[in-house]
Short mmCIF file of C-alpha atoms and ligand atoms in Angstrom, two decimals:
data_model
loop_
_atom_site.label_atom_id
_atom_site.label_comp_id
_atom_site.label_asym_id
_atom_site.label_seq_id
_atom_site.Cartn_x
_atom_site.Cartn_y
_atom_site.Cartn_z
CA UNK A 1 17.86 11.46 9.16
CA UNK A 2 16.34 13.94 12.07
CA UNK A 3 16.76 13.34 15.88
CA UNK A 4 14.28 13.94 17.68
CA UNK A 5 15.03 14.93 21.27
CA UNK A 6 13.07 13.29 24.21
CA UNK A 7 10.72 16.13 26.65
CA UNK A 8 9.67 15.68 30.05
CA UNK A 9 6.42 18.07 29.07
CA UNK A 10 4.78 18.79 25.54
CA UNK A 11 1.54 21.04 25.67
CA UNK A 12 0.17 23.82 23.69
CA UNK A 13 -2.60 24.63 21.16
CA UNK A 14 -2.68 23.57 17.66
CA UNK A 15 -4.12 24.34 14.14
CA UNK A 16 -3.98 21.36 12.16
CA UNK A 17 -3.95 20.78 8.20
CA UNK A 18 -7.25 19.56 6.64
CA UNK A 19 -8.94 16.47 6.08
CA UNK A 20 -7.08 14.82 2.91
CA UNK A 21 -10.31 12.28 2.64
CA UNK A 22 -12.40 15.25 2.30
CA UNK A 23 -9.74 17.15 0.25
CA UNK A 24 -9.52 14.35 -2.36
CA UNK A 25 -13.05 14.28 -2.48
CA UNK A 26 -13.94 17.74 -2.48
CA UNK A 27 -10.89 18.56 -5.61
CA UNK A 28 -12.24 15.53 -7.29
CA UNK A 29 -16.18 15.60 -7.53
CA UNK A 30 -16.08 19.38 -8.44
CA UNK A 31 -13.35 19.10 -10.66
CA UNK A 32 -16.34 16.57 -12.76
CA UNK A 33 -19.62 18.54 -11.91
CA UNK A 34 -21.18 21.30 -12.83
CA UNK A 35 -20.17 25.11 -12.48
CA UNK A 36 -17.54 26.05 -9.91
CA UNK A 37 -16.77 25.63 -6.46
CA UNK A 38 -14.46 26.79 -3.63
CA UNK A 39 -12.79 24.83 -1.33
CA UNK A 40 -11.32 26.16 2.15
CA UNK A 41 -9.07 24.57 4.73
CA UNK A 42 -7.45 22.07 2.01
CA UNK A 43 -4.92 19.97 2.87
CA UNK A 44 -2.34 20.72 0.22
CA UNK A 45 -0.01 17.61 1.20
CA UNK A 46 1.66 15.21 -1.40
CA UNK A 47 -1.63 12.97 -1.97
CA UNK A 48 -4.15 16.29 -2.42
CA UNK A 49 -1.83 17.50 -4.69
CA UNK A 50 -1.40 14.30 -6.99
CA UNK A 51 -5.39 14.78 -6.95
CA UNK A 52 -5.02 18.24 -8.58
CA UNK A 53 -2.60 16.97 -10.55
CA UNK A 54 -4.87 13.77 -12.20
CA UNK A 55 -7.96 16.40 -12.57
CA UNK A 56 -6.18 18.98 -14.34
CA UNK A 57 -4.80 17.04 -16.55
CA UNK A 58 -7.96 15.36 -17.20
CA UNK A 59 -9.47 19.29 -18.26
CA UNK A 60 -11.00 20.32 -14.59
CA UNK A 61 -9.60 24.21 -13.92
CA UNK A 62 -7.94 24.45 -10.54
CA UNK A 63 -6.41 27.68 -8.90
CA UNK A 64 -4.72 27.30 -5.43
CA UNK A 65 -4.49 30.16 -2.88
CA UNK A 66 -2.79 28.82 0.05
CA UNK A 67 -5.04 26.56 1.42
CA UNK A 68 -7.93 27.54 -0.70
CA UNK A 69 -8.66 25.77 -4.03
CA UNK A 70 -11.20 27.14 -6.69
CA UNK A 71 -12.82 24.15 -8.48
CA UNK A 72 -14.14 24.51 -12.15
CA UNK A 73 -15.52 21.12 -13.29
CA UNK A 74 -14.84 20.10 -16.77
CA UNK A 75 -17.59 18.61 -18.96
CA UNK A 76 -15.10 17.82 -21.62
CA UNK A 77 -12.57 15.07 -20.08
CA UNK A 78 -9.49 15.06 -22.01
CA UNK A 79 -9.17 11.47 -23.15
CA UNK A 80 -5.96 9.07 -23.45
CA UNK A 81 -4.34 10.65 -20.53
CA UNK A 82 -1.28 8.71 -18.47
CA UNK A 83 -2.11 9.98 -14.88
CA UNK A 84 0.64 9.59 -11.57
CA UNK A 85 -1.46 9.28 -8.51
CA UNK A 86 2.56 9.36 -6.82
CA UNK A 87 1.60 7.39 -3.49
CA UNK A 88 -2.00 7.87 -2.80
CA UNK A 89 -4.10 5.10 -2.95
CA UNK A 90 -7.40 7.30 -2.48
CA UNK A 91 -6.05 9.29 -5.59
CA UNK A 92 -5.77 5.95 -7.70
CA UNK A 93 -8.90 3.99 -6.42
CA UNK A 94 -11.23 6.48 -6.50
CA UNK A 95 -9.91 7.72 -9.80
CA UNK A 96 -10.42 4.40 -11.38
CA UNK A 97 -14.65 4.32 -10.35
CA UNK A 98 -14.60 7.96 -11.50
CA UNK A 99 -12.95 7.74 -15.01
CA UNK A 100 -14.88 4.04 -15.70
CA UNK A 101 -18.13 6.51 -14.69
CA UNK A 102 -17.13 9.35 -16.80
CA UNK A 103 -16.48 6.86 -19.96
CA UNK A 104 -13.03 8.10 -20.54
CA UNK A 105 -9.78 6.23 -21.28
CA UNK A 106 -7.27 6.42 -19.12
CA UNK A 107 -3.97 5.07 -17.87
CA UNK A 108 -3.37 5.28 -13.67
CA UNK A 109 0.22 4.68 -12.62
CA UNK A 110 2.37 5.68 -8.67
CA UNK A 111 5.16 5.19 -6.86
CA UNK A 112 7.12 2.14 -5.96
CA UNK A 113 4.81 1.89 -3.19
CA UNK A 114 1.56 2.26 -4.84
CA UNK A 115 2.24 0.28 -7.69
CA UNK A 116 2.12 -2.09 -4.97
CA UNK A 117 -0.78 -2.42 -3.38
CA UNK A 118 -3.86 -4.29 -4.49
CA UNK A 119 -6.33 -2.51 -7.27
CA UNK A 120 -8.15 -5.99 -7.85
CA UNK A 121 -10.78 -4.89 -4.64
CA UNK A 122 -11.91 -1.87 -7.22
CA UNK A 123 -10.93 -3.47 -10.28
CA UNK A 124 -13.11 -6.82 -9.85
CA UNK A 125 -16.40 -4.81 -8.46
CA UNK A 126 -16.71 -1.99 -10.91
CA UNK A 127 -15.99 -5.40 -13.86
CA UNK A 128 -19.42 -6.35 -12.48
CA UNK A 129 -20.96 -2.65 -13.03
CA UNK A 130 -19.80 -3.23 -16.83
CA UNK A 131 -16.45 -0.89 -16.33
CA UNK A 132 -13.46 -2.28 -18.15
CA UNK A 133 -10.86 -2.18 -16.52
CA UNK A 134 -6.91 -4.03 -16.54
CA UNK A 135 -4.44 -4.19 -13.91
CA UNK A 136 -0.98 -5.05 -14.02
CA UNK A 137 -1.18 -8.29 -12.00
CA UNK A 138 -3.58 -6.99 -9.89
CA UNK A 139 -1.84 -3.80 -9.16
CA UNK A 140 -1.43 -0.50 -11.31
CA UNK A 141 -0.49 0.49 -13.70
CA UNK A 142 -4.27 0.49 -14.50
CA UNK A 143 -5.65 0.44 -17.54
CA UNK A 144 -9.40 1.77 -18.02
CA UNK A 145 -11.87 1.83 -21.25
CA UNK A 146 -14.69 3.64 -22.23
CA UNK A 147 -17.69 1.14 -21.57
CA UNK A 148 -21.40 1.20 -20.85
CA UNK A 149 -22.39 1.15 -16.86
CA UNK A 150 -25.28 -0.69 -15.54
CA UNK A 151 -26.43 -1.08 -11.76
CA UNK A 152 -25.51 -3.89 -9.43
CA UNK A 153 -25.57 -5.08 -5.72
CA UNK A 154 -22.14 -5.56 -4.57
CA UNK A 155 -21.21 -6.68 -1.04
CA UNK A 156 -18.05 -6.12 0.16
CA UNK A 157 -15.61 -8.90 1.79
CA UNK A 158 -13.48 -5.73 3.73
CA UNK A 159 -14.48 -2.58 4.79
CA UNK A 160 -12.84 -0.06 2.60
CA UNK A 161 -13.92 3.70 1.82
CA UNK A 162 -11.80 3.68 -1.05
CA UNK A 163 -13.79 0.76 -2.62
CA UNK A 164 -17.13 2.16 -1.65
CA UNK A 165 -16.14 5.39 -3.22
CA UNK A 166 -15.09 3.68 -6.30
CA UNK A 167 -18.48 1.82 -6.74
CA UNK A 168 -20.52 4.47 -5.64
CA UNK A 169 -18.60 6.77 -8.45
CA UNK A 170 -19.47 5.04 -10.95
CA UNK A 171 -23.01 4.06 -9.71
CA UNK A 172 -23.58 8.03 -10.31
CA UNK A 173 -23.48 6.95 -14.03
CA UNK A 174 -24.65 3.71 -14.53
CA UNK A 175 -28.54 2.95 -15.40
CA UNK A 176 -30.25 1.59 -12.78
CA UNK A 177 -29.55 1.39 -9.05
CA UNK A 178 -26.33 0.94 -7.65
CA UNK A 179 -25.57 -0.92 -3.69
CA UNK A 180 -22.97 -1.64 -1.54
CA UNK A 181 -22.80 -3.27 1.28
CA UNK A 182 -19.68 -3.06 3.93
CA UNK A 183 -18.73 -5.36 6.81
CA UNK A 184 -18.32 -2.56 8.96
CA UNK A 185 -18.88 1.14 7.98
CA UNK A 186 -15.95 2.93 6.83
CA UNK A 187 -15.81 6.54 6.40
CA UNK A 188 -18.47 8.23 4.68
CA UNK A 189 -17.54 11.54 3.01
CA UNK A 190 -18.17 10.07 -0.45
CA UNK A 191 -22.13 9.65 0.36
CA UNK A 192 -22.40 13.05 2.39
CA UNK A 193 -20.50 14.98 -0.14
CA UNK A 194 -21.92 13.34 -2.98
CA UNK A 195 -25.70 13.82 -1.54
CA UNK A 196 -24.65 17.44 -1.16
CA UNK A 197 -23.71 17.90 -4.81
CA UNK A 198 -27.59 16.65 -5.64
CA UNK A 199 -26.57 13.01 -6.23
CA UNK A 200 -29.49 10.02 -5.37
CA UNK A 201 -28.11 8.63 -2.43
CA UNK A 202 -29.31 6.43 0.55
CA UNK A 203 -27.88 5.25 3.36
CA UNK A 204 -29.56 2.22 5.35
CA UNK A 205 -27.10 1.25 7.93
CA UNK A 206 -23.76 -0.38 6.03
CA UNK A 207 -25.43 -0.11 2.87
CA UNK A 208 -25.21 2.88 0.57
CA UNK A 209 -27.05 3.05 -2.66
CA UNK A 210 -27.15 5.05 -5.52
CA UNK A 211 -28.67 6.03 -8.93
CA UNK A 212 -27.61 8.17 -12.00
CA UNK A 213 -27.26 11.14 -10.98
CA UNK A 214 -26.00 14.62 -12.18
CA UNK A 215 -23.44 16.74 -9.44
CA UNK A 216 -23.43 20.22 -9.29
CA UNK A 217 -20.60 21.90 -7.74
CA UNK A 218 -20.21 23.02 -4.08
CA UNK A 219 -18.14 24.83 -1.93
CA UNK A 220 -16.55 22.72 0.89
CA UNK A 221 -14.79 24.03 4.52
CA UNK A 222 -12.85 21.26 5.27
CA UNK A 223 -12.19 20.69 8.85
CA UNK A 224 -8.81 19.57 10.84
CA UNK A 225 -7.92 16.02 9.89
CA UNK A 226 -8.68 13.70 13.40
CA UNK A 227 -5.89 11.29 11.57
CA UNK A 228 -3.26 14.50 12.00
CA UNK A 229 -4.36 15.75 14.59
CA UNK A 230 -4.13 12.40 16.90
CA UNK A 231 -0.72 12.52 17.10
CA UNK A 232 -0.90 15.52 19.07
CA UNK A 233 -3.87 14.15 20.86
CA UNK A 234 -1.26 11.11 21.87
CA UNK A 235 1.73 13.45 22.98
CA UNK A 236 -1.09 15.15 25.55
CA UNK A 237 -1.79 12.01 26.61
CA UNK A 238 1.63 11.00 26.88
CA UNK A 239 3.38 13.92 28.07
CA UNK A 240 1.31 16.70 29.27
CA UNK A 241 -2.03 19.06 28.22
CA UNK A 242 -2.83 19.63 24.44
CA UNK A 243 -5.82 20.76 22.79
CA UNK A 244 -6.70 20.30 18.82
CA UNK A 245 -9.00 23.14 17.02
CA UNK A 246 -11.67 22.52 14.90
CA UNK A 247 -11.24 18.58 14.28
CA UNK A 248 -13.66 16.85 12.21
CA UNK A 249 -15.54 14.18 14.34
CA UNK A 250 -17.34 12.47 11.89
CA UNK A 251 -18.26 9.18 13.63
CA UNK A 252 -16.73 7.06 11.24
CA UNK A 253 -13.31 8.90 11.90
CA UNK A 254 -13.30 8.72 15.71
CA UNK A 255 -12.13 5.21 16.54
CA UNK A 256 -9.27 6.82 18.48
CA UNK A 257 -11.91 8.40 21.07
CA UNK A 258 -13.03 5.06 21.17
CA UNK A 259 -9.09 3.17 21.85
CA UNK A 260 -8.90 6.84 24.51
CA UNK A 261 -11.51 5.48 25.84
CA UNK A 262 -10.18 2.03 26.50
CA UNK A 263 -7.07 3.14 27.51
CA UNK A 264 -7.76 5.34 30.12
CA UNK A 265 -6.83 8.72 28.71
CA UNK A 266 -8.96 11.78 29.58
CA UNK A 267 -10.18 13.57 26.53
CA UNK A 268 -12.86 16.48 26.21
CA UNK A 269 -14.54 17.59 23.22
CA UNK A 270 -15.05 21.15 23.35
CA UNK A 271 -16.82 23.67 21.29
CA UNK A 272 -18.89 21.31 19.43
CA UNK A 273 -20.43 22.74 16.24
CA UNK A 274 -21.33 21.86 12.69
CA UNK A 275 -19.28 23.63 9.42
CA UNK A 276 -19.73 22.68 5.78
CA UNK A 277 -22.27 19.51 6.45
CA UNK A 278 -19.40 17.79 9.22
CA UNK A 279 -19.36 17.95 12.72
CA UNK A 280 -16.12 19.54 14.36
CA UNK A 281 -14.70 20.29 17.57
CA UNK A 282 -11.61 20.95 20.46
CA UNK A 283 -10.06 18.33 21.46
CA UNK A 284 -8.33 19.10 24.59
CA UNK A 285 -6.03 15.72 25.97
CA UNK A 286 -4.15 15.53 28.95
CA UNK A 287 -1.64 13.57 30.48
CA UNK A 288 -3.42 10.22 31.79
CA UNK A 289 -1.79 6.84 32.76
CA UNK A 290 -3.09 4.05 30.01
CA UNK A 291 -3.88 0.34 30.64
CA UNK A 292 -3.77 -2.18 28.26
CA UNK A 293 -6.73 -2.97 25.90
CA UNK A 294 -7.86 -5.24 23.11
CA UNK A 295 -9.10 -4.04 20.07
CA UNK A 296 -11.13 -6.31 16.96
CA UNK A 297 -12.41 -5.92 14.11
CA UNK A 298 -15.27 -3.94 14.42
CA UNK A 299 -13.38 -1.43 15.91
CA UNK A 300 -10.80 -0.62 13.10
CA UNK A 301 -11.87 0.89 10.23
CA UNK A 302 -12.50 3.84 12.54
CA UNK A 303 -9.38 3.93 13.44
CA UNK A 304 -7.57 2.50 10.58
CA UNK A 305 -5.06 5.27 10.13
CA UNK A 306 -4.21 5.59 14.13
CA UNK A 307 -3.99 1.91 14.58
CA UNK A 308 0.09 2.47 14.19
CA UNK A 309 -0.11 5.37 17.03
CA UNK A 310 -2.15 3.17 19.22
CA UNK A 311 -0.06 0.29 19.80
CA UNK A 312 2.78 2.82 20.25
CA UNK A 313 0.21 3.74 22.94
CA UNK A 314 -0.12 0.55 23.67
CA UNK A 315 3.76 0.07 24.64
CA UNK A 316 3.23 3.35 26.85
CA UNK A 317 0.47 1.51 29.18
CA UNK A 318 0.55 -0.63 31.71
CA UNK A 319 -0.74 -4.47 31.31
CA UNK A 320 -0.99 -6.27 27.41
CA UNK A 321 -3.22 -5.37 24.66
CA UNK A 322 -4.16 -7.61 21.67
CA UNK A 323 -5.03 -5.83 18.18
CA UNK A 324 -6.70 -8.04 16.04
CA UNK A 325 -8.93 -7.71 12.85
CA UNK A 326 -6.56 -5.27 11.19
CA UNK A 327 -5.43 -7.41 8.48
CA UNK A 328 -5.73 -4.45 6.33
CA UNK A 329 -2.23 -2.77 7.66
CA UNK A 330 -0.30 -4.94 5.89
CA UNK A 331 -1.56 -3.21 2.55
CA UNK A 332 -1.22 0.33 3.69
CA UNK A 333 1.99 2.73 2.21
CA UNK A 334 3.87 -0.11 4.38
CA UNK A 335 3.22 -3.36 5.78
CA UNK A 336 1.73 -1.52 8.81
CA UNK A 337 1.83 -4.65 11.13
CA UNK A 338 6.00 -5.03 10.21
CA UNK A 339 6.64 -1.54 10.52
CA UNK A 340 4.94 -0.43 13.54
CA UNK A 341 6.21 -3.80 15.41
CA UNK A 342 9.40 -2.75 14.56
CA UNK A 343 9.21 1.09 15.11
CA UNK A 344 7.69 -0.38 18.83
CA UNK A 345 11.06 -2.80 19.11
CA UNK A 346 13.74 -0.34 18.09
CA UNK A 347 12.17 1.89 21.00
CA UNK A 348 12.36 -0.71 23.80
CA UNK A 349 8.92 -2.10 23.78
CA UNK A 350 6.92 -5.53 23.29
CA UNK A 351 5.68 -5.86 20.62
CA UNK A 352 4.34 -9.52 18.79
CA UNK A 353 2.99 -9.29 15.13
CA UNK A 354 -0.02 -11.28 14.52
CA UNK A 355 -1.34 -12.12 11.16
CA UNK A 356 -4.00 -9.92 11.42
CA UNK A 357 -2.97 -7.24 14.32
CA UNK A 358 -0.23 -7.08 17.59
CA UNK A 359 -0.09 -8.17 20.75
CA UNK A 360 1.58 -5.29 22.83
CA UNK A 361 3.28 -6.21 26.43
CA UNK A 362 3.30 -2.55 28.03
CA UNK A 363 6.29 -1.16 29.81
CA UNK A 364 4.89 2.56 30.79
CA UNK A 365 8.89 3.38 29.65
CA UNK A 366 10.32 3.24 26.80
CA UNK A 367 14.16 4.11 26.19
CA UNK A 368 14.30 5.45 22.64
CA UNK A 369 16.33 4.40 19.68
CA UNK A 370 16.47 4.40 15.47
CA UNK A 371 13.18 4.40 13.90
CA UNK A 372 13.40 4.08 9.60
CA UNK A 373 10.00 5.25 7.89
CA UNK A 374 9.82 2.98 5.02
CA UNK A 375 8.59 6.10 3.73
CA UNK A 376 5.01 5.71 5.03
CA UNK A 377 4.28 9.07 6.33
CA UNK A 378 1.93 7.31 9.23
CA UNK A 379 4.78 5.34 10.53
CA UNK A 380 7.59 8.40 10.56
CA UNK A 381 4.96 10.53 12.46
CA UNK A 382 4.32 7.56 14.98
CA UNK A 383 7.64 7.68 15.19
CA UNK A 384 7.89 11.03 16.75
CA UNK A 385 5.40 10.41 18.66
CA UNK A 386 7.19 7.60 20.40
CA UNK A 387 10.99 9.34 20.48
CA UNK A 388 9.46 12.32 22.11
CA UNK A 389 7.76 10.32 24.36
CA UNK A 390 10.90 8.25 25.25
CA UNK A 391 14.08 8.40 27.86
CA UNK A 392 16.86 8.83 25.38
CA UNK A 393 15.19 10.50 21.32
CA UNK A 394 16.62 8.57 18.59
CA UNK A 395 16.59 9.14 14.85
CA UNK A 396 13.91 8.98 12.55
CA UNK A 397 15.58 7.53 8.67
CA UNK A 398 13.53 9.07 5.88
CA UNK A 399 11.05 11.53 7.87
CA UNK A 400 10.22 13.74 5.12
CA UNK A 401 7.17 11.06 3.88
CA UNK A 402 5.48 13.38 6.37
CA UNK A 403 4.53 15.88 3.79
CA UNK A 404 2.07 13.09 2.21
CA UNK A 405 -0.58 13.86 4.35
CA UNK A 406 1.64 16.76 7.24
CA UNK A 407 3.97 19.15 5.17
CA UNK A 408 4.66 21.24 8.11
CA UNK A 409 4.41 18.29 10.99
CA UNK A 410 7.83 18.55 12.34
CA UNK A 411 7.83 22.21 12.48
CA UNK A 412 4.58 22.53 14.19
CA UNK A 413 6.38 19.61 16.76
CA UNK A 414 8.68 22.62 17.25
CA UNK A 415 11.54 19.90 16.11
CA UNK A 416 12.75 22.25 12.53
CA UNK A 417 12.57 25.91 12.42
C1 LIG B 501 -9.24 6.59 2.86
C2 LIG B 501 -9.65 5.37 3.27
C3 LIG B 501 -8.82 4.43 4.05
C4 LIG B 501 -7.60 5.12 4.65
C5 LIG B 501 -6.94 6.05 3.70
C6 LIG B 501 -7.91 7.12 3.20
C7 LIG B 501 -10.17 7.42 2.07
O1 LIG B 501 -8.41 3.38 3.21
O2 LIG B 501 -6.67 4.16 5.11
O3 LIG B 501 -5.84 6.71 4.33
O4 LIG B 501 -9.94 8.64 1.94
O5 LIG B 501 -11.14 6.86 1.56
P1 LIG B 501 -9.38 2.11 2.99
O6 LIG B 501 -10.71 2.63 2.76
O7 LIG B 501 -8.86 1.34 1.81
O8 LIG B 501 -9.25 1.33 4.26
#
């Protein structure tokens, strides 16, 4: 348990960790190409590490400095291998694409929470690529066999980057070409990385499509993870002047500009420049007053990890907002659409779950109060957020989750030495 103390002002300047959808990506594709890489900036939270774990046990050669990572890919895949992804879903769906690719056996269990959450959406796909694959009920642990991979056009029902990745992982090996097509675009490291490793890749609007392919290793800055560094963004907005260095603004990660945007909070990107094939920049927030907004389904996979922060946002403005099209919460490290409705609650707000989203009454106030985690490291963060934000603080239950994707978040909060 950890109080967290309410503050009339928050500002300052912040380094934040690294991108953990470009730090999966980068420890995993090297760790299976060709020749060595180095990787700079990683995020070395929970998930990243479960990564390293999986690959080294599979044969890849890994040496962490800090935040620095040399890569040696592996040829040789140790087969037979039980891997714990712990709570990372990236870890375990784009694990189960790579190893059907690679041709290796290989057993994928997590956590209580991961174990979970649905692994049909890569399982059924990949089936139709020729990968064989079993679930446990639809969930892990995961089974996958060694099996012959052959192109196919596969259109997505939801947009998902971890599905995409998985396909397109396994498209690298199959004969023939390889499609898929999303809904909406969701993040797209897997293509930009993957092109940059020498893969066949082409991108025509939601479609990506690929064709066997051999990677060769590369080195990889990562830059500042938008999805950490928002909740700083937020407390700026909330409570004062802060500004973000060196944030990755790939456009399918900045769906919070976009909800900024709506809500009335003044944001400047600063110092715009491009490092290791992303674009990056300051992000300097300051205190605004927010009105509601409504937010569908188009709009969320860009924002699909901030979604909790912005309805707490939401329960900061002034007027209603209506979140809808974000079905996809509910199968997150929590039920996001429970827990955030709650978190909002226990702090004095309005807050209505919908099926598929929230409908947030704004109060401008909020008084504070108990906020439990549920150990999803998104909604103990928000959490902060909030109780900072509020009259009274209030306790966060179970905040250390944070280190899945944050290890040092509360310190840099200035909340623990
Ligand atoms: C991620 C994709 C998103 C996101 C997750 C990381 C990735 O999941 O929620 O935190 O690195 O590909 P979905 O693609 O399943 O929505």
């Amino acid at each position: 348990m950890l109080f967290i103390q309410s503050r009339n002002t928050f500002e300052g300047e912040f380094d934040l960790p690294g991108d953990k959808s470009i730090t999966h990506r980068a420890i995993m594709f090297n760790g299976g190409a060709e020749g060595e890489a180095v990787i700079t900036n990683a995020l070395m939270g929970e998930d990243c590490v479960s990564t390293c774990r999986c690959m080294r046990a599979l044969g890849a050669q890994i040496d962490i400095d800090g935040t620095t990572l040399r890569v040696q890919g592996t040829p040789n895949f140790r087969r037979g291998m039980r891997l714990d992804c712990g709570n990372s879903g990236t870890t375990i769906r784009l694990l189960t694409g790579f190893a059907a690719g690679k041709g290796i056996d290989v057993t994928l269990v997590g956590d209580a929470s991961l174990s979970s959450r649905p692994m049909n959406r890569v399982a059924q796909p990949l089936s139709l690529l020729g990968a064989n694959i079993r679930t446990t009920d639809g969930r892990a642990p995961v089974e996958i066999a060694p099996s012959v991979l052959h192109g196919a056009d596969i259109a997505l029902q939801i947009a998902s980057a971890q599905v995409k990745s998985a396909i397109l992982l396994a498209g690298i090996s199959a004969s023939g070409k390889t499609s898929v097509t999303e809904p909406v675009k969701s993040r797209d490291h897997t293509e930009r990385l993957l092109a940059a490793m020498g893969a066949n890749v082409c991108v025509e609007g939601n479609k990506v499509s690929v064709s066997k392919s051999e990677l060769s290793c590369v080195d990889v800055r990562v830059p500042s993870d938008i999805s950490s560094a928002a909740y700083f963004m937020a407390l700026g907005a909330l409570k004062g002047k802060t500004l973000c260095k060196n944030v990755g603004i790939n456009p399918t990660r900045t769906g919070i500009l976009t909800a900024f945007d709506k809500l009335g909070v003044k944001y400047s990107l600063l110092n715009k420049r491009v490092s290791g094939g992303e674009e990056t920049a300051d992000i300097l927030v300051e205190r605004s007053l927010m009105r509601g907004i409504t937010l569908t389904a188009e709009e969320v996979p860009s924002m699909i990890d901030e979604l909790p922060l912005v309805a707490l946002l939401c329960a900061y403005a002034d007027g209603e907002s209506r979140i809808t099209g974000a079905k996809e919460l509910r199968v997150k490290e929590s039920d996001r659409i429970r827990t955030t409705a709650e978190l909002i609650q226990n702090l004095g707000g309005d807050c209505e779950e919908l099926e598929d989203g929230f409908v947030i009454r704004g109060k401008k106030k909020l008084v504070g109060g108990n906020v439990d985690s549920y150990l999803d490291h998104r909604i103990a963060m928000t959490a902060a957020v909030g109780l900072i934000a509020s009259e009274n603080g209030g306790y966060i239950l179970r905040p250390d989750c944070c280190a899945i994707s944050f290890p040092d978040f509360f310190e840099k909060l200035g909340v623990r030495a």
